[in-house]
Amino acid sequence: MTVVSNSTPAIAEPNFERAVVQVSGLQKRYGNLEAVKGINFAVQPGEIFGLIGPDGAGKTTTFHILAGVMEATSGEVRVLGKRPRDARLALGYLTQQFSLYLDLSIDENLRYTAGLREVPDRLMLQRRSKYLQLMGLEKFGDRLAGQLSGGMKQKLALCCALVAQPQILLLDEPTTGVDPVSRREFWDVLATLANEGVTIVVATPYLDEAERCNRIALMYEGQIQQIGTLKQLRTTLGLQRLEVRTQTLAALESAEQILLNHPEIADVQTFGDRLDVLVKDAQSGKDQVTVWLAEQHLPIDAIQIADPTLENVFVTRLRQQGSEPPFISFPRESGAGSQELGGRSQQRRGLPQSPIPNPQSPSGSSVPIAIGAQNLQKVFGNFQAVKGVNLEVRYGEIYGLLGANGAGKTTTIKMLCGLLEATSGTMSLAGQTQNLRSGKLRRRIGYMSQKFTLYDDLSIVQNLEFYCGVYGVPRRSRRQKIEWVLETCGLTGRENLITGTLPGGWKQRVAFGASVMHEPEILFLDEPTSGVDPLARRQFWRLIEDFARQGTAVLVTTHYLEEAEHCNRMGFMVAGEVVTQGSPSQIKAEQPGQLIEVVLDQTQSASNQLKTHLDPWRVSIFGDRLHLVLDNPDRELPLVRSTLADAHLDIQALRPIPFSLEDAFIGIVQRSQN
């Protein structure tokens, strides 16, 4: 393992002895654009290899070349010892876009794909039964693909790729837009396939998901910066992470400013009820941080030592090269020129100084309610999509509404912002309970929908000018606001590009900019970072937090639970109901039992054995480790040990670890369904 320097990117030397994918000096040019700049890597049989990087890093181009869809400009690529074009019959390839026929059923899609790959009917039926059962789709063979959820579509696309029984799977961002429960199921399937000998190369923008790979390559601007296991990447980072927790937003913001000014601190990142602080030495760093904050009389609840995340590794490497985009503050209107907000906006500047509302009794806070719902319900025919939702979001607060696909999140948001009539219940927006669809009130609200809110056939600048007009942005400040969006998105000088030609992540950035140019009092964000790369996602959240600090109330949905930690409070929706609410730390702390990490050689065999004694959702594979959710560790751990011993599986290490928000979410969802 070689550590990257500030000058020339360094990578681990590829091992070509047993590799089924061999890439050496790969380059690809499009005219004057060099998309891939001489990369090297090798993938071993049965390995899950992650190719991780932001939009424009060169990942999709690399996948096209590996799949034989595109020729390299230079370099050598061998797949199963052949040129990629000659190895295509042994490959399964999932592109970023669904490759399904939406007007065909599950079975019809499988038969069509099998016919293209010349799979005999007998084998097709055997594989159909095996893979549909593995994906949990065996009961839905006659359902049209267009009627499937996002997670089910991805599973079907994987089944279609597997029907020819490929030796290598190429998966380009296969779980974008898929809910956390389906994502975990998808990755458990990948682990099973890898154990059967299938080699998997996968790209994902979700860095917590990338931690499930056996090895990871960090890619940026056409170059691979570093390759290694998660443990190797963490070790070579040379930094430790501290979680600094507080229940007061003012203390959180003050602590952030204090710590940012100390040269001993490598990085500070704000989350909903904590700061993540990167230091060289965990214990001495903890001691120093404690002293610095005590000197300022800041009410800090706890400082805990934790492992650095893959995002810490990725962002730190790029920062060392000066690649992190600068943060550009939003150009706000001053004084009374802020249209509808006027003095009220100025009055709210101090609201973040108030405590975060108590999740159990939010009405106890002195901060005004910006968004309120009491017993909110929505019925479509015989289907009740939303069942008695109660929530309150206050000015200066970021509230996350989380749930699986179909839980009712988007329906709830559409009712709250006046796009959909509620069947029953009461709502309040900005202190109003009547006429919530008025144009005057809507100009005080920003809304970014789950689907792109931009016009694909207009240029970027035309879209932004249109939204300036819709939201009534004063003409004197339109140019400044538009330039801010372009600069924040890295699109200065390219504002005349047709919006439909932009990658999904870039569209999301422009759509966010369009939704906030009028300085909304209330901001609804429905999965704003879906498909957005790690660097852009961090930029997104810095902007969202900046708006909250100025008093804006933010309600956000996301499938990316690591980023949901940025929310001050959140609610989990299951089947139309909010089943729990609280801060991220509170929700994790309230989980019953313990999360156990087990390290052993044969993770798949161990997983199979343990799932015969434990609920399947309680057992998950993370690379070379198992995660077990045990409600009664004292009673269940001896069972785990004896089960593995009877199967001649030796435990190398076993330790309790903190619940992640994803673990908490999946546990709450699964328990509520039993």
XYZ file of C-alpha atoms in Angstrom:
674
model
C 0.000 0.000 0.000
C 1.468 3.321 -1.037
C 0.357 6.614 0.459
C -0.590 9.360 -1.936
C 1.522 12.501 -1.848
C 0.612 16.070 -2.704
C 2.301 15.841 -6.087
C 2.059 12.592 -8.014
C -0.808 10.193 -7.302
C 0.431 6.884 -5.938
C -1.308 3.531 -6.027
C -0.722 -0.016 -4.955
C 1.068 -2.030 -7.627
C -1.470 -4.247 -9.428
C -1.076 -7.993 -8.996
C -1.491 -9.589 -12.424
C -0.750 -13.182 -11.414
C -4.332 -14.289 -10.720
C -6.211 -11.225 -11.918
C -9.279 -11.664 -14.114
C -9.321 -7.925 -14.906
C -5.965 -6.352 -15.808
C -5.647 -2.652 -16.569
C -2.286 -1.087 -17.354
C -1.631 2.476 -18.520
C -5.269 2.928 -19.635
C -5.938 6.261 -21.342
C -9.012 7.620 -23.048
C -9.308 10.943 -24.895
C -12.349 12.670 -26.358
C -10.792 15.269 -28.637
C -8.805 17.535 -26.321
C -10.379 16.087 -23.188
C -8.383 13.373 -21.445
C -11.038 11.503 -19.460
C -8.807 8.688 -18.203
C -5.117 9.376 -17.609
C -3.034 6.216 -17.519
C -4.658 4.185 -14.738
C -3.506 0.800 -13.426
C -5.391 -1.783 -11.388
C -6.082 -5.499 -11.190
C -9.131 -7.366 -9.889
C -8.877 -10.835 -8.399
C -11.382 -13.705 -8.902
C -14.389 -13.500 -6.581
C -13.454 -10.014 -5.405
C -15.811 -7.052 -4.958
C -13.716 -4.154 -6.235
C -15.011 -0.598 -5.771
C -14.186 2.207 -8.185
C -15.107 5.345 -6.245
C -15.027 8.957 -7.380
C -17.056 12.088 -8.156
C -18.919 12.916 -11.365
C -16.431 13.343 -14.192
C -13.739 11.221 -12.502
C -13.671 8.788 -15.452
C -15.497 5.860 -13.829
C -18.184 5.367 -16.490
C -15.626 5.698 -19.291
C -13.547 2.998 -17.584
C -16.626 0.759 -17.329
C -17.415 1.267 -21.022
C -13.892 0.132 -21.932
C -13.990 -2.877 -19.566
C -17.330 -3.922 -21.095
C -15.999 -3.720 -24.653
C -18.439 -0.949 -25.538
C -15.635 1.533 -26.207
C -12.006 1.266 -27.290
C -9.184 2.743 -25.230
C -6.979 5.455 -26.714
C -3.907 3.709 -25.324
C -2.851 1.240 -22.668
C -3.587 -2.440 -22.181
C -6.816 -3.954 -20.847
C -7.381 -7.683 -20.427
C -10.584 -9.269 -19.184
C -10.315 -13.019 -18.533
C -7.079 -12.886 -20.519
C -8.801 -11.451 -23.616
C -9.543 -8.084 -25.133
C -12.769 -6.765 -23.562
C -14.631 -6.985 -26.879
C -13.817 -10.710 -27.089
C -14.856 -11.379 -23.466
C -18.320 -9.789 -23.644
C -20.231 -13.095 -23.465
C -18.679 -13.679 -20.032
C -19.675 -10.231 -18.738
C -22.782 -8.824 -17.101
C -23.063 -5.026 -17.286
C -25.485 -2.759 -15.418
C -25.353 0.796 -16.673
C -26.455 3.848 -14.671
C -29.756 3.949 -16.542
C -32.263 1.097 -16.208
C -31.743 -1.380 -19.046
C -35.235 -2.869 -18.677
C -38.316 -2.852 -20.882
C -40.885 -1.228 -18.614
C -43.891 -2.541 -20.596
C -42.705 -6.152 -20.200
C -43.136 -8.277 -17.090
C -40.292 -9.585 -14.938
C -40.443 -12.969 -16.680
C -40.641 -11.390 -20.142
C -37.576 -9.235 -19.452
C -35.659 -12.333 -18.332
C -36.724 -14.388 -21.372
C -35.805 -11.588 -23.751
C -32.352 -11.152 -22.195
C -31.776 -14.914 -22.162
C -32.662 -15.072 -25.845
C -30.175 -12.330 -26.689
C -27.448 -14.189 -24.792
C -28.430 -17.540 -26.368
C -29.213 -19.204 -23.036
C -31.084 -22.523 -23.533
C -34.630 -22.629 -22.128
C -33.754 -25.328 -19.567
C -30.903 -23.268 -18.122
C -32.939 -20.079 -18.312
C -35.694 -21.613 -16.145
C -33.182 -22.926 -13.614
C -31.438 -19.571 -13.347
C -34.720 -17.662 -13.265
C -35.801 -19.684 -10.238
C -32.421 -19.287 -8.507
C -31.937 -15.563 -9.015
C -35.524 -14.411 -8.510
C -35.542 -16.321 -5.234
C -32.198 -14.787 -4.277
C -33.584 -11.297 -4.981
C -36.935 -11.931 -3.298
C -38.806 -11.469 -6.608
C -40.077 -15.006 -7.155
C -43.702 -14.032 -6.401
C -43.793 -11.169 -8.912
C -42.939 -12.834 -12.223
C -45.987 -11.453 -14.051
C -45.656 -7.873 -12.721
C -44.688 -5.217 -15.282
C -41.203 -3.769 -14.775
C -42.687 -0.269 -14.928
C -44.738 -1.052 -11.796
C -41.724 -2.038 -9.692
C -40.070 0.150 -7.047
C -36.577 1.475 -7.707
C -35.005 -1.261 -5.586
C -36.980 -4.019 -7.328
C -36.035 -2.638 -10.745
C -32.355 -2.782 -9.833
C -32.722 -6.340 -8.582
C -34.464 -7.330 -11.825
C -31.728 -5.627 -13.870
C -29.187 -7.674 -11.898
C -31.170 -10.862 -12.585
C -31.101 -10.051 -16.307
C -27.334 -9.568 -16.119
C -26.969 -12.900 -14.284
C -29.189 -15.043 -16.510
C -26.225 -15.719 -18.819
C -24.195 -16.677 -15.709
C -21.351 -14.203 -16.296
C -17.969 -14.592 -14.653
C -17.628 -10.839 -14.156
C -20.251 -8.242 -13.194
C -19.729 -4.558 -13.998
C -22.111 -2.382 -11.949
C -22.121 1.367 -12.563
C -23.853 3.045 -9.587
C -26.435 0.243 -9.254
C -28.174 1.547 -6.094
C -28.596 5.264 -6.831
C -32.053 6.316 -5.653
C -32.668 2.982 -3.918
C -33.853 3.038 -0.295
C -31.572 1.804 2.553
C -33.396 -1.502 3.138
C -33.251 -2.443 -0.561
C -29.636 -1.284 -0.784
C -28.579 -3.548 2.060
C -30.459 -6.476 0.490
C -28.776 -5.704 -2.853
C -25.318 -5.769 -1.275
C -26.051 -9.012 0.569
C -26.879 -10.514 -2.849
C -23.560 -9.226 -4.233
C -21.712 -10.842 -1.331
C -23.451 -14.151 -2.082
C -22.517 -13.923 -5.774
C -18.883 -13.109 -4.951
C -18.764 -16.142 -2.662
C -19.933 -18.243 -5.626
C -16.941 -17.013 -7.624
C -18.442 -14.085 -9.541
C -16.027 -11.129 -9.777
C -17.695 -7.762 -9.233
C -16.474 -4.291 -10.183
C -18.803 -1.627 -8.807
C -18.997 2.165 -8.802
C -21.034 3.954 -6.147
C -21.346 7.517 -4.834
C -22.339 6.136 -1.412
C -19.140 5.868 0.591
C -20.699 3.916 3.464
C -21.777 1.388 0.817
C -18.262 1.306 -0.670
C -17.005 0.067 2.693
C -18.553 -3.306 1.792
C -16.012 -3.794 -1.025
C -12.978 -6.040 -0.539
C -10.765 -3.348 -2.058
C -11.403 0.240 -3.065
C -9.821 2.477 -5.708
C -10.249 6.225 -5.195
C -10.506 7.938 -8.591
C -10.439 11.652 -9.369
C -9.963 13.620 -12.606
C -9.113 10.520 -14.612
C -6.508 9.186 -12.192
C -6.566 6.565 -9.462
C -5.253 8.245 -6.335
C -5.058 5.214 -4.044
C -6.017 1.535 -3.862
C -6.441 -0.646 -0.807
C -8.751 -2.295 1.686
C -10.832 -0.092 3.964
C -8.429 -0.844 6.821
C -5.416 0.110 4.696
C -7.005 3.346 3.534
C -7.886 4.298 7.111
C -4.410 3.449 8.371
C -2.540 5.405 5.723
C -4.744 8.433 6.351
C -2.793 8.924 9.573
C -5.714 10.654 11.302
C -8.290 9.781 13.947
C -11.874 10.993 14.226
C -13.474 12.592 17.266
C -17.237 12.956 17.621
C -18.025 16.111 19.628
C -21.672 16.116 20.754
C -23.918 18.869 22.039
C -27.652 19.549 22.228
C -27.323 23.274 21.507
C -26.908 24.681 17.992
C -25.148 27.802 19.272
C -22.536 25.672 21.060
C -22.105 23.530 17.959
C -21.450 26.546 15.730
C -19.129 28.218 18.245
C -17.139 24.996 18.705
C -16.789 24.639 14.928
C -15.320 28.151 14.590
C -12.920 27.611 17.501
C -11.630 24.252 16.220
C -11.264 25.406 12.606
C -8.704 27.976 13.754
C -6.340 25.447 15.384
C -3.505 24.186 13.165
C -3.518 20.828 14.987
C -6.975 20.102 13.551
C -6.986 18.478 10.096
C -10.710 18.824 9.404
C -13.978 19.811 11.073
C -17.350 18.755 9.668
C -20.733 19.767 11.088
C -23.536 17.255 11.581
C -26.971 17.671 13.129
C -26.001 17.290 16.772
C -22.252 16.787 16.612
C -18.958 17.819 15.036
C -16.548 15.363 13.411
C -12.986 16.466 14.131
C -9.944 14.840 12.499
C -6.770 14.823 14.614
C -3.379 13.109 14.375
C -3.562 11.417 17.763
C -6.931 10.432 19.229
C -6.272 10.740 22.957
C -4.110 13.861 22.909
C -6.510 15.413 20.385
C -9.458 14.636 22.654
C -7.673 16.211 25.615
C -6.817 19.342 23.648
C -10.316 19.747 22.201
C -11.783 19.370 25.702
C -9.494 22.126 27.038
C -10.149 24.510 24.122
C -13.920 24.201 24.416
C -13.899 24.417 28.216
C -11.974 27.688 27.972
C -14.914 29.086 25.980
C -17.448 27.710 28.502
C -19.219 25.726 25.784
C -21.733 23.095 26.994
C -20.326 20.007 25.265
C -22.044 16.737 26.237
C -19.443 14.192 25.117
C -16.318 13.653 23.012
C -15.876 10.119 21.660
C -13.087 8.506 19.629
C -14.263 6.780 16.422
C -12.747 5.242 13.293
C -12.327 7.620 10.336
C -14.862 7.081 7.561
C -14.130 6.451 3.906
C -15.426 9.959 3.219
C -12.746 11.300 5.597
C -10.120 9.445 3.557
C -11.502 10.556 0.198
C -11.977 14.231 1.056
C -8.621 14.504 2.861
C -6.750 13.063 -0.128
C -8.388 15.501 -2.516
C -7.867 18.405 -0.133
C -4.143 17.600 -0.021
C -4.111 18.157 -3.779
C -6.136 21.367 -3.562
C -9.060 19.676 -5.327
C -11.841 20.487 -2.863
C -14.151 23.157 -4.302
C -14.246 26.407 -2.308
C -17.307 27.252 -0.222
C -19.065 30.340 -1.606
C -21.516 32.053 0.719
C -24.939 32.854 -0.666
C -25.291 36.551 -1.683
C -28.220 37.570 0.520
C -30.365 40.635 0.172
C -29.713 43.266 2.817
C -32.227 45.278 4.821
C -35.762 45.606 3.576
C -34.897 44.540 0.051
C -35.535 40.920 0.905
C -39.073 41.059 -0.462
C -41.539 39.001 1.556
C -39.024 38.185 4.283
C -38.148 41.790 5.093
C -37.522 42.466 8.774
C -38.799 39.003 9.655
C -35.742 37.425 8.000
C -33.449 39.709 9.931
C -35.289 38.868 13.129
C -34.703 35.165 12.513
C -30.929 35.583 12.147
C -30.557 34.838 15.846
C -32.883 31.842 15.962
C -30.176 29.177 15.703
C -28.912 30.409 19.082
C -31.934 28.680 20.660
C -31.702 25.029 21.741
C -32.748 22.282 19.365
C -36.346 21.394 20.296
C -36.732 18.375 22.554
C -37.743 15.552 20.160
C -40.318 14.289 22.657
C -41.908 17.682 23.303
C -41.006 20.089 20.491
C -43.700 22.488 21.619
C -41.474 23.302 24.595
C -39.136 25.344 22.388
C -39.430 29.122 22.154
C -38.490 29.082 18.454
C -41.552 29.607 16.178
C -42.904 26.678 14.185
C -42.263 27.027 10.453
C -43.817 23.727 9.293
C -46.487 21.925 11.280
C -48.686 18.884 10.709
C -51.273 17.341 12.996
C -52.896 13.995 12.170
C -52.121 14.489 8.460
C -53.681 11.824 6.233
C -53.867 11.081 2.514
C -55.983 8.435 0.810
C -55.813 7.482 -2.880
C -58.928 5.394 -3.603
C -58.652 2.415 -1.239
C -54.983 3.041 -0.438
C -53.990 5.124 2.585
C -50.556 6.574 1.739
C -50.166 8.781 4.834
C -51.614 7.788 8.219
C -51.896 10.425 10.911
C -48.502 12.145 10.594
C -47.550 14.663 13.298
C -44.413 16.768 12.998
C -43.046 20.221 13.722
C -40.067 21.927 12.081
C -38.834 25.206 13.553
C -36.962 28.080 11.992
C -33.229 27.417 11.859
C -33.742 23.650 12.074
C -32.915 20.869 9.596
C -35.477 18.061 9.892
C -34.988 14.781 8.020
C -37.982 12.711 6.900
C -36.603 9.245 6.197
C -38.193 6.063 4.949
C -38.080 3.272 2.397
C -39.549 3.678 -1.093
C -43.328 3.939 -0.784
C -43.260 4.960 2.885
C -45.153 8.187 2.118
C -42.353 10.777 2.357
C -42.917 12.492 -0.994
C -46.696 12.484 -0.535
C -46.246 14.134 2.874
C -43.943 16.817 1.464
C -46.345 17.556 -1.411
C -49.183 18.072 1.067
C -47.069 20.256 3.348
C -45.968 22.578 0.559
C -49.431 22.839 -1.000
C -48.919 20.707 -4.111
C -51.363 18.028 -2.979
C -54.645 18.332 -1.084
C -54.688 16.464 2.246
C -57.553 14.039 2.888
C -57.706 15.161 6.522
C -55.610 16.745 9.261
C -54.292 20.269 9.779
C -51.140 21.993 8.520
C -49.359 25.279 9.127
C -46.713 27.041 7.041
C -44.892 30.170 8.177
C -47.541 30.745 10.825
C -50.464 30.382 8.400
C -53.090 27.667 8.529
C -55.373 28.975 5.761
C -54.858 29.554 2.035
C -51.603 27.546 1.969
C -51.624 27.572 -1.848
C -51.498 31.359 -2.187
C -48.834 32.808 -4.485
C -47.698 35.160 -1.727
C -46.959 32.260 0.625
C -45.348 30.134 -2.078
C -42.784 32.863 -2.758
C -41.613 32.322 0.803
C -41.047 28.612 0.134
C -38.330 26.790 -1.812
C -39.007 23.317 -3.207
C -36.650 20.872 -4.900
C -38.509 17.763 -5.986
C -37.272 14.184 -6.204
C -37.422 14.453 -9.986
C -35.449 17.177 -11.707
C -37.292 20.494 -11.569
C -35.392 21.942 -14.523
C -36.388 22.172 -18.184
C -34.053 19.910 -20.136
C -34.457 21.797 -23.423
C -33.421 25.147 -21.899
C -29.872 26.205 -21.175
C -28.651 26.397 -17.588
C -28.853 30.184 -17.489
C -32.319 30.179 -19.095
C -33.559 27.826 -16.352
C -32.115 30.084 -13.665
C -33.601 33.222 -15.230
C -36.982 31.482 -15.401
C -36.905 30.616 -11.689
C -35.808 34.133 -10.795
C -38.992 35.352 -12.474
C -41.238 32.692 -10.910
C -39.980 33.426 -7.411
C -39.927 37.193 -7.862
C -36.199 37.724 -7.283
C -35.557 41.508 -7.638
C -34.055 42.331 -11.034
C -31.159 44.219 -9.460
C -29.893 41.019 -7.788
C -30.743 38.365 -10.387
C -27.374 38.455 -12.111
C -25.559 38.093 -8.794
C -27.726 35.147 -7.713
C -27.309 33.377 -11.065
C -23.537 33.852 -10.972
C -23.513 32.392 -7.453
C -25.287 29.240 -8.689
C -22.905 28.871 -11.637
C -19.809 29.381 -9.483
C -21.046 27.010 -6.763
C -21.776 24.338 -9.387
C -18.438 24.833 -11.165
C -20.269 25.831 -14.346
C -18.974 29.363 -14.837
C -18.365 29.836 -18.557
C -20.626 26.894 -19.394
C -23.949 28.503 -18.536
C -25.204 28.133 -22.129
C -25.023 24.331 -22.044
C -28.384 22.668 -22.583
C -29.493 21.365 -19.196
C -30.526 17.976 -20.572
C -26.901 17.230 -21.492
C -25.675 17.531 -17.881
C -24.925 14.439 -15.740
C -27.486 13.798 -12.996
C -25.255 15.120 -10.225
C -24.731 18.451 -11.998
C -28.465 18.800 -12.636
C -29.109 18.308 -8.928
C -26.700 21.124 -8.061
C -28.327 23.548 -10.499
C -31.812 22.539 -9.284
C -30.787 23.252 -5.691
C -29.468 26.664 -6.696
C -32.723 27.443 -8.505
C -34.761 26.520 -5.401
C -32.929 28.919 -3.044
C -32.193 32.033 -5.150
C -35.184 33.852 -3.619
C -33.916 33.249 -0.041
C -36.816 31.055 1.071
C -38.109 31.131 4.597
C -38.975 27.425 4.349
C -37.087 24.938 2.180
C -38.354 21.493 1.098
C -35.672 19.196 -0.359
C -36.835 15.790 -1.650
C -33.736 13.589 -2.096
C -31.562 16.517 -3.204
C -28.266 14.596 -3.372
C -29.378 11.414 -5.162
C -26.515 10.424 -7.461
C -24.330 13.329 -6.320
C -20.649 12.590 -5.677
C -19.046 12.844 -2.194
C -17.392 16.228 -2.701
C -20.510 17.828 -4.141
C -22.596 16.231 -1.378
C -20.437 17.843 1.297
C -20.810 21.176 -0.533
C -24.592 20.685 -0.635
C -24.777 20.218 3.115
C -22.565 23.193 3.886
C -25.026 25.307 1.881
C -28.063 23.745 3.573
C -26.514 24.372 7.001
C -25.695 27.943 6.008
C -29.343 28.587 5.131
C -30.469 27.012 8.420
C -28.088 29.232 10.370
C -29.712 32.249 8.763
C -33.082 31.069 10.075
C -34.467 28.991 7.194
C -36.497 25.925 8.195
C -35.399 22.906 6.141
C -37.299 19.646 5.643
C -35.247 17.107 3.697
C -35.617 13.490 2.586
C -32.669 11.287 1.681
C -31.803 7.629 1.120
C -28.208 8.295 2.132
C -28.342 7.799 5.900
C -24.767 8.853 6.561
C -25.688 12.317 5.281
C -28.923 12.270 7.299
C -26.639 12.759 10.312
C -26.541 16.433 9.219
C -30.166 16.811 10.358
C -30.836 18.283 13.800
C -33.878 16.050 14.182
C -35.537 13.402 12.054
C -38.538 11.134 11.758
C -38.616 7.611 10.328
C -41.657 6.787 8.171
C -42.874 3.220 7.720
C -46.020 2.422 5.675
C -47.342 5.973 5.930
C -46.673 6.474 9.652
C -43.897 8.289 11.527
C -42.725 5.551 13.890
C -39.960 7.432 15.709
C -38.561 10.977 15.981
C -35.463 12.454 17.590
C -31.911 13.639 17.030
C -29.496 11.273 15.226
C -27.679 10.450 18.485
C -30.925 9.905 20.357
C -32.359 7.531 17.756
C -29.152 5.468 17.687
C -28.926 5.402 21.493
C -32.518 4.138 21.785
C -31.833 1.023 19.698
C -32.312 -2.169 21.704
C -29.443 -4.574 22.130
C -25.986 -4.230 20.628
C -24.289 -4.147 17.209
C -21.447 -6.686 17.082
C -18.611 -6.750 14.538
C -17.133 -10.191 13.804
C -13.985 -10.754 11.747
C -13.335 -14.199 10.249
C -12.029 -15.760 7.054
C -15.242 -17.101 5.520
C -17.742 -14.304 5.954
C -20.329 -15.708 3.517
C -20.327 -19.154 5.118
C -20.595 -17.550 8.546
C -23.472 -15.372 7.343
C -25.327 -18.376 5.938
C -24.922 -20.295 9.196
C -26.004 -17.437 11.445
C -29.078 -16.632 9.332
C -30.440 -20.083 10.228
C -30.613 -18.946 13.881
C -31.105 -15.163 13.573
C -33.478 -13.009 11.521
C -31.728 -12.457 8.149
C -31.787 -8.647 8.544
C -29.703 -8.987 11.706
C -26.724 -10.381 9.744
C -24.888 -8.250 7.167
C -21.577 -8.610 5.353
C -19.226 -5.605 5.277
C -16.166 -6.621 3.252
C -14.205 -9.014 5.474
C -16.470 -8.447 8.496
C -19.920 -9.398 9.705
C -22.274 -7.031 11.507
C -24.754 -8.682 13.887
C -27.684 -6.987 15.605
C -28.319 -8.811 18.897
C -31.203 -7.760 21.129
C -29.911 -9.897 24.031
C -26.105 -10.133 23.607
C -25.544 -12.059 26.860
C -27.868 -14.818 25.688
C -27.253 -14.662 21.923
C -23.454 -14.319 21.795
C -22.867 -17.869 23.122
C -25.243 -19.091 20.380
C -23.246 -17.146 17.757
C -19.961 -18.613 18.997
C -21.261 -22.189 19.142
C -22.925 -21.937 15.719
C -19.682 -20.775 14.110
C -17.593 -23.337 16.039
C -19.883 -26.195 14.928
C -19.327 -25.065 11.318
C -15.522 -24.969 11.911
C -15.436 -21.217 11.371
C -12.842 -19.499 13.553
C -13.534 -16.037 14.944
C -10.479 -13.785 14.591
C -11.961 -10.769 16.364
C -15.277 -9.819 17.931
C -16.242 -6.478 19.427
C -19.275 -4.294 20.075
C -19.470 -1.205 17.825
C -21.862 1.781 17.815
C -25.049 1.590 15.770
C -24.955 3.612 12.581
C -28.069 5.499 11.542
C -28.561 2.922 8.769
C -28.477 0.109 11.335
C -31.042 1.993 13.431
C -33.260 2.656 10.414
C -33.255 -0.960 9.232
C -33.885 -2.245 12.758
C -36.847 0.107 13.252
C -38.325 -0.741 9.836
C -37.934 -4.500 10.300
C -39.312 -4.532 13.844
C -42.318 -2.450 12.819
C -43.158 -4.948 10.068
C -43.039 -8.012 12.340
